[in-house]
Coordinates of C-alpha atoms and ligand atoms in Angstrom, one line a residue:
M1 CA 0.0 0.0 0.0
A2 CA 2.8 2.5 0.9
R3 CA 4.6 1.6 -2.2
G4 CA 2.6 3.7 -4.6
P5 CA 3.1 7.0 -2.8
S6 CA 6.7 6.5 -2.0
W7 CA 7.4 5.5 -5.7
M8 CA 5.6 8.7 -6.8
A9 CA 7.5 10.7 -4.3
T10 CA 10.8 9.5 -5.8
V11 CA 9.7 10.3 -9.3
L12 CA 8.6 13.7 -8.1
A13 CA 11.8 14.4 -6.3
V14 CA 13.8 13.4 -9.4
A15 CA 11.6 15.7 -11.5
V16 CA 12.0 18.6 -9.2
C17 CA 15.8 18.1 -9.0
A18 CA 16.0 18.0 -12.8
L19 CA 13.9 21.2 -13.1
L20 CA 16.1 23.0 -10.5
G21 CA 19.2 21.8 -12.4
L22 CA 17.8 23.2 -15.6
A23 CA 16.9 26.5 -14.0
A24 CA 20.4 26.7 -12.5
L25 CA 21.9 26.2 -16.0
G26 CA 19.8 28.9 -17.6
G27 CA 20.5 32.3 -16.4
A28 CA 21.5 31.4 -12.9
R29 CA 23.8 34.4 -12.6
A30 CA 21.2 37.0 -13.1
Q31 CA 18.7 35.1 -11.0
Q32 CA 20.9 35.2 -8.0
L33 CA 20.6 38.9 -7.9
N34 CA 17.7 40.2 -5.9
P35 CA 16.7 43.5 -4.3
G36 CA 16.7 42.2 -0.8
Y37 CA 20.2 40.7 -0.9
Y38 CA 21.5 42.9 1.9
D39 CA 18.3 43.2 4.0
G40 CA 19.7 41.1 6.8
S41 CA 23.4 41.8 6.5
C42 CA 23.4 45.6 5.8
P43 CA 19.9 47.1 6.5
N44 CA 21.2 50.7 6.3
L45 CA 22.7 50.2 2.8
Y46 CA 20.2 52.4 1.0
D47 CA 20.1 55.2 3.6
T48 CA 23.8 55.4 4.0
T49 CA 24.5 55.5 0.3
R50 CA 21.9 58.1 -0.2
R51 CA 23.2 60.3 2.6
V52 CA 26.8 60.3 1.2
I53 CA 25.5 61.1 -2.3
Q54 CA 23.4 64.0 -0.9
E55 CA 26.5 65.4 0.9
A56 CA 28.6 65.2 -2.2
R57 CA 25.8 66.8 -4.3
A58 CA 25.7 69.8 -2.0
G59 CA 29.1 70.9 -3.3
D60 CA 28.9 69.3 -6.8
P61 CA 25.5 69.1 -8.5
R62 CA 27.2 67.2 -11.4
I63 CA 28.0 64.3 -9.2
L64 CA 24.7 62.6 -9.9
A65 CA 25.5 62.4 -13.6
S66 CA 29.0 61.2 -12.9
L67 CA 27.9 58.4 -10.7
L68 CA 25.3 57.3 -13.2
R69 CA 27.9 57.1 -15.9
L70 CA 30.3 55.0 -13.7
H71 CA 27.8 52.1 -13.5
F72 CA 27.5 52.1 -17.3
H73 CA 31.2 52.1 -17.8
D74 CA 31.6 49.3 -15.2
C75 CA 28.9 47.0 -16.7
F76 CA 30.1 47.3 -20.3
V77 CA 33.6 46.0 -19.4
N78 CA 33.8 42.5 -17.9
G79 CA 30.2 42.9 -16.7
C80 CA 29.1 44.8 -13.6
D81 CA 32.0 43.7 -11.4
G82 CA 33.5 47.0 -10.1
S83 CA 36.5 46.5 -12.4
L84 CA 36.4 50.2 -13.4
L85 CA 37.2 51.2 -9.8
L86 CA 40.6 49.4 -9.6
D87 CA 43.6 51.6 -9.6
E88 CA 46.7 50.8 -11.7
T89 CA 49.3 48.5 -10.3
P90 CA 52.8 47.6 -11.7
T91 CA 51.2 44.5 -13.3
M92 CA 47.7 45.8 -14.2
A93 CA 46.6 48.7 -16.3
S94 CA 43.6 50.5 -14.9
E95 CA 40.4 51.0 -16.9
K96 CA 40.5 54.6 -15.6
A97 CA 43.5 55.2 -17.9
A98 CA 41.6 54.1 -21.1
A99 CA 40.5 56.9 -23.4
P100 CA 36.8 57.0 -22.6
N101 CA 37.6 57.3 -18.9
D102 CA 40.8 59.2 -18.8
R103 CA 40.2 62.8 -17.5
S104 CA 36.5 62.1 -18.0
A105 CA 35.1 59.5 -15.6
R106 CA 34.7 61.1 -12.2
G107 CA 33.1 60.4 -8.8
F108 CA 35.6 57.8 -7.6
E109 CA 36.1 59.8 -4.3
V110 CA 32.4 59.6 -3.6
V111 CA 32.4 55.9 -4.2
D112 CA 35.2 55.7 -1.7
A113 CA 33.2 57.7 0.8
I114 CA 30.2 55.4 0.3
K115 CA 32.4 52.3 0.8
A116 CA 34.0 53.8 3.9
A117 CA 30.7 54.6 5.4
L118 CA 29.4 51.1 4.7
E119 CA 32.6 49.5 6.1
M120 CA 31.8 51.2 9.4
T121 CA 28.4 49.6 9.8
C122 CA 28.6 46.4 7.8
P123 CA 32.3 45.6 7.2
G124 CA 33.2 43.3 4.3
I125 CA 29.6 42.9 3.2
V126 CA 28.7 45.2 0.3
S127 CA 30.5 44.9 -3.0
C128 CA 31.8 47.8 -5.0
A129 CA 29.8 46.7 -8.0
D130 CA 26.6 46.9 -6.0
I131 CA 27.5 50.3 -4.7
L132 CA 27.8 51.5 -8.3
A133 CA 24.4 50.0 -9.2
L134 CA 22.7 51.5 -6.2
A135 CA 24.4 54.9 -6.6
A136 CA 23.2 55.1 -10.2
E137 CA 19.6 54.5 -9.1
I138 CA 19.8 57.0 -6.2
S139 CA 21.4 59.6 -8.5
V140 CA 18.6 59.3 -11.0
E141 CA 16.0 59.5 -8.3
L142 CA 17.6 62.6 -6.7
A143 CA 17.7 64.3 -10.1
G144 CA 14.0 63.9 -10.5
G145 CA 14.0 60.7 -12.5
P146 CA 12.3 57.3 -12.0
Y147 CA 12.7 54.9 -9.1
W148 CA 13.4 51.2 -9.4
R149 CA 14.3 48.3 -7.1
V150 CA 18.0 47.7 -7.7
M151 CA 19.0 44.1 -8.1
L152 CA 21.9 43.3 -5.7
G153 CA 24.3 40.5 -4.9
R154 CA 27.1 41.2 -7.3
R155 CA 30.6 40.4 -6.3
D156 CA 33.8 42.3 -7.3
G157 CA 36.1 41.2 -10.0
L158 CA 39.8 40.5 -9.4
T159 CA 41.2 42.4 -12.4
A160 CA 40.7 45.4 -14.6
N161 CA 40.4 45.2 -18.4
F162 CA 42.1 48.2 -20.0
N163 CA 41.5 47.0 -23.6
G164 CA 37.8 46.4 -22.8
A165 CA 37.5 49.9 -21.6
Q166 CA 39.2 51.3 -24.7
N167 CA 36.3 49.6 -26.6
L168 CA 33.5 51.4 -24.7
P169 CA 31.0 53.1 -27.0
N170 CA 32.5 56.2 -28.6
P171 CA 30.5 59.2 -29.8
T172 CA 32.1 59.2 -33.2
E173 CA 31.1 55.6 -34.0
R174 CA 28.3 54.9 -36.5
L175 CA 24.8 54.3 -35.0
D176 CA 24.7 50.7 -36.3
E177 CA 28.0 50.0 -34.6
L178 CA 26.8 51.6 -31.3
K179 CA 23.6 49.6 -31.5
R180 CA 25.6 46.4 -32.1
K181 CA 27.6 47.1 -28.9
F182 CA 24.4 47.3 -26.9
A183 CA 22.8 44.3 -28.6
E184 CA 25.8 42.2 -27.6
F185 CA 24.6 42.6 -24.0
G186 CA 21.0 41.8 -24.9
L187 CA 20.0 45.5 -24.9
D188 CA 17.6 46.2 -27.8
D189 CA 16.7 49.4 -29.6
T190 CA 14.3 50.5 -26.9
D191 CA 16.9 49.9 -24.2
F192 CA 19.6 51.7 -26.4
V193 CA 17.5 54.8 -26.9
A194 CA 16.3 54.9 -23.3
L195 CA 19.8 54.5 -21.9
Q196 CA 21.1 57.3 -24.1
G197 CA 18.5 59.3 -22.2
A198 CA 21.0 59.3 -19.3
H199 CA 22.4 62.3 -21.2
T200 CA 19.6 64.3 -19.7
L201 CA 22.2 64.8 -17.0
G202 CA 25.9 65.9 -17.1
R203 CA 28.5 67.6 -19.1
A204 CA 30.9 66.9 -22.0
Q205 CA 34.2 68.3 -22.9
C206 CA 34.8 70.0 -26.3
S207 CA 37.0 67.1 -27.4
S208 CA 33.9 64.8 -27.3
F209 CA 32.2 66.7 -30.1
Q210 CA 34.8 69.1 -31.6
D211 CA 34.7 67.4 -35.0
R212 CA 31.0 68.2 -35.4
L213 CA 31.7 71.9 -35.1
Y214 CA 34.4 72.3 -37.8
N215 CA 35.4 69.2 -39.6
L216 CA 32.9 66.3 -39.5
S217 CA 34.7 63.1 -40.7
G218 CA 37.3 65.1 -42.7
T219 CA 34.7 67.1 -44.7
M220 CA 36.0 70.4 -43.4
R221 CA 32.4 71.3 -42.6
P222 CA 30.3 71.2 -39.5
D223 CA 27.8 68.4 -38.9
P224 CA 24.7 69.4 -41.1
T225 CA 22.3 67.9 -38.5
L226 CA 23.4 70.4 -35.9
D227 CA 20.9 73.3 -35.3
Q228 CA 22.5 76.5 -36.5
A229 CA 22.1 78.6 -33.4
Y230 CA 23.3 75.7 -31.2
L231 CA 26.3 75.3 -33.5
A232 CA 27.2 79.0 -33.1
E233 CA 26.9 78.7 -29.3
L234 CA 29.1 75.6 -29.2
R235 CA 31.7 77.1 -31.4
Q236 CA 32.0 80.0 -29.0
R237 CA 32.6 77.7 -26.2
C238 CA 34.9 75.5 -28.2
P239 CA 37.2 77.5 -30.5
A240 CA 38.8 75.8 -33.5
A241 CA 42.2 75.9 -32.1
V242 CA 42.0 73.0 -29.7
S243 CA 43.8 73.7 -26.5
D244 CA 45.2 71.0 -24.2
D245 CA 43.1 72.5 -21.4
D246 CA 39.7 71.0 -22.0
A247 CA 38.1 72.8 -19.1
A248 CA 35.1 74.2 -21.0
L249 CA 32.1 72.0 -20.4
S250 CA 28.8 71.8 -22.2
N251 CA 25.5 70.4 -21.0
L252 CA 24.5 67.2 -22.6
D253 CA 20.9 68.3 -22.2
P254 CA 20.9 72.0 -23.2
I255 CA 17.3 72.5 -21.9
T256 CA 17.3 71.2 -18.3
P257 CA 20.9 70.1 -17.7
D258 CA 20.6 68.9 -14.1
T259 CA 17.1 67.5 -14.1
F260 CA 16.4 63.9 -15.1
D261 CA 13.5 64.4 -17.5
N262 CA 12.7 63.7 -21.2
S263 CA 13.8 67.1 -22.5
Y264 CA 17.0 65.5 -23.8
Y265 CA 14.8 63.9 -26.6
A266 CA 13.1 67.2 -27.3
G267 CA 16.6 68.6 -27.8
V268 CA 17.5 65.8 -30.2
Q269 CA 14.3 66.6 -32.2
R270 CA 15.5 70.2 -32.5
G271 CA 19.0 69.3 -33.7
R272 CA 20.4 69.9 -30.3
G273 CA 21.8 66.5 -29.4
L274 CA 25.3 67.4 -28.2
L275 CA 27.2 64.3 -29.2
R276 CA 27.1 62.8 -32.7
S277 CA 25.8 59.6 -31.1
D278 CA 22.9 61.5 -29.5
Q279 CA 21.8 63.0 -32.8
A280 CA 22.4 59.9 -34.9
M281 CA 19.5 58.1 -33.3
L282 CA 17.2 60.5 -35.2
S283 CA 19.3 61.9 -38.0
A284 CA 21.5 59.1 -39.4
P285 CA 19.1 57.3 -41.8
E286 CA 21.9 55.5 -43.6
E287 CA 23.1 54.0 -40.3
G288 CA 19.7 52.5 -39.2
A289 CA 18.0 55.5 -37.5
A290 CA 14.7 54.3 -39.0
A291 CA 14.5 51.9 -36.0
T292 CA 15.5 54.4 -33.3
A293 CA 13.8 57.6 -34.5
P294 CA 10.3 56.6 -33.6
I295 CA 11.5 55.7 -30.1
V296 CA 13.0 59.1 -29.7
G297 CA 9.7 60.5 -30.7
R298 CA 7.8 58.3 -28.2
F299 CA 10.1 59.4 -25.3
A300 CA 9.9 63.0 -26.3
A301 CA 6.1 62.8 -26.2
S302 CA 5.8 60.9 -23.0
Q303 CA 8.0 61.2 -20.0
A304 CA 6.2 58.3 -18.3
D305 CA 7.1 56.1 -21.2
F306 CA 10.7 57.2 -21.0
F307 CA 10.9 56.7 -17.3
H308 CA 9.4 53.2 -17.5
S309 CA 11.8 52.2 -20.3
F310 CA 14.8 53.7 -18.6
A311 CA 14.2 51.8 -15.4
T312 CA 13.7 48.5 -17.3
A313 CA 16.9 49.1 -19.3
M314 CA 18.9 50.0 -16.2
I315 CA 17.9 46.7 -14.6
K316 CA 18.9 44.8 -17.8
M317 CA 22.2 46.7 -17.9
G318 CA 22.8 45.9 -14.3
N319 CA 22.4 42.2 -15.0
I320 CA 25.3 42.1 -17.5
A321 CA 27.5 39.1 -16.4
P322 CA 27.5 39.7 -12.6
L323 CA 29.8 37.6 -10.5
T324 CA 27.8 35.7 -7.9
G325 CA 28.1 33.0 -5.3
S326 CA 31.8 32.4 -4.5
M327 CA 33.1 34.1 -7.7
G328 CA 35.3 37.1 -7.2
E329 CA 35.2 38.7 -3.8
V330 CA 33.8 41.6 -1.8
R331 CA 36.5 44.3 -1.9
R332 CA 37.3 46.1 1.3
N333 CA 38.7 49.1 -0.7
C334 CA 37.1 49.6 -4.1
R335 CA 40.5 50.7 -5.6
V336 CA 42.4 47.5 -4.8
V337 CA 41.8 43.7 -4.6
N338 CA 41.9 42.3 -1.1
G339 CA 45.3 41.2 0.1
Y340 CA 47.1 43.1 -2.6
Ligands
HEM401 C1 26.1 55.3 -27.4 C2 26.4 55.2 -26.2 C3 27.1 56.3 -25.4 C4 28.1 57.1 -25.8 C5 28.9 57.2 -27.2 C6 28.4 58.0 -24.7 C7 29.4 59.0 -24.7 C8 29.6 60.0 -23.7 C9 30.5 61.0 -23.8 C10 31.5 61.3 -24.9 C11 30.4 61.8 -22.6 C12 31.1 63.1 -22.3 C13 32.5 62.7 -21.7 C14 33.4 63.9 -21.6 O1 33.4 64.8 -22.5 O2 34.2 63.9 -20.6 C15 29.3 61.2 -21.9 C16 28.9 61.6 -20.7 C17 27.9 61.0 -19.9 N1 27.3 59.8 -20.2 FE1 27.4 58.8 -21.9 N2 27.6 57.7 -23.7 C18 26.8 56.7 -24.0 C19 25.8 56.1 -23.3 C20 25.6 56.4 -22.0 C21 24.8 55.5 -21.1 C22 24.2 54.2 -21.4 C23 24.8 56.2 -19.9 C24 24.2 55.7 -18.6 C25 23.1 54.9 -18.5 C26 25.5 57.4 -20.0 C27 25.7 58.4 -19.0 C28 26.4 59.5 -19.2 C29 26.4 60.6 -18.3 C30 25.5 60.7 -17.1 C31 27.3 61.5 -18.7 C32 27.7 62.9 -18.0 C33 28.8 62.5 -17.0 C34 29.3 63.7 -16.1 O3 28.9 64.8 -16.3 O4 30.2 63.5 -15.3 N3 26.0 57.5 -21.3 N4 28.9 60.1 -22.5
NAG402 C1 39.8 67.2 -40.8 O1 39.6 65.9 -40.4 C2 40.4 64.9 -41.1 C3 40.0 63.5 -40.8 O2 39.1 63.4 -39.8 C4 41.9 65.2 -40.8 O3 42.7 64.3 -41.4 C5 42.2 66.6 -41.1 O4 43.6 66.9 -40.6 C6 41.3 67.6 -40.4 N1 41.6 68.9 -40.9 C7 41.7 70.0 -40.0 C8 42.1 71.3 -40.6 O5 41.6 69.9 -38.8

């Protein structure tokens, strides 16, 4: 009599194990991230991180933009593993020295301050990769943008990837090439257009768009897609004779530079995308803008639509190849691997 049920229990147990095994094989890495990862081990994580960012912001309104960008530059190189934060050593080149980051990526001191504050209350618990993910969300929120539940549980990588950082998206690349770089990480056209909307915050140096003002791809002419009044304004700030001192900064969103809103897309619609890569989404038909232009229009028309898509895309970006379980480590100091 007892045979039937026990036989069935065995079959069931085997089936459950097989299912769990399959689940573990498919996308286990991303599945191990969850918003409550530190609820027990570091309950003050969110409040502490937010407080340090607020303090930094009081003296430097741009810091929200800078922190948001760090998460992007981290995730696109070796996955979201904090590799961007490692300083150079005699045997390892730093990602910070790669062209897209050199004299451009900023906010590292604030990341240090967040880490130091967390090490006081929950030592050795919170990874630097997770600090970047959380700081990005808090920065967007503080600037007036959307809120989302940040997935957590990433661990920190043991090495930097200088060459990977050299290959980060570059504003002079073709739109189709830029889209390919996002698609490689499972980020589709909607994600791509939404994530570019991060340029609703922050600044760029003249060197990031100088070619558009005087000599677009060797034509000796300015970029024809640039609005004329905007071109004149930018030329004033960025004279033809390039100086080494690239101190002049321009707002990536000329309409509301420090507010996270959808006016960046309205700017693009008016020929006021600052970087070539911003404008190309709408104005480079020969590079595949037919797919992205309608999305620019959609986000320009609806801030709610943009906010929703941005939050979704940020969670997807934050899921790029995280280290979980016993992979990597939780760094004590974001600039160096433990025991170095
Ligand atoms: C096609 C992709 C992208 C390209 C080519 C690109 C390129 C750039 C460049 C050239 C700058 C100015 C750097 C300087 O002059 O110092 C910049 C700034 C910035 N980028 Fe991007 N970016 C891209 C996508 C993203 C994404 C996906 C995010 C975040 C989700 C982001 C966030 C930012 C922010 C917030 C700033 C301003 C930083 C500050 O003021 O410190 N960008 N980007
Ligand atoms: C214009 O650009 C081309 C290629 O991008 C470059 O070879 C040339 O030297 C530039 N000319 C000037 C005057 O800057």
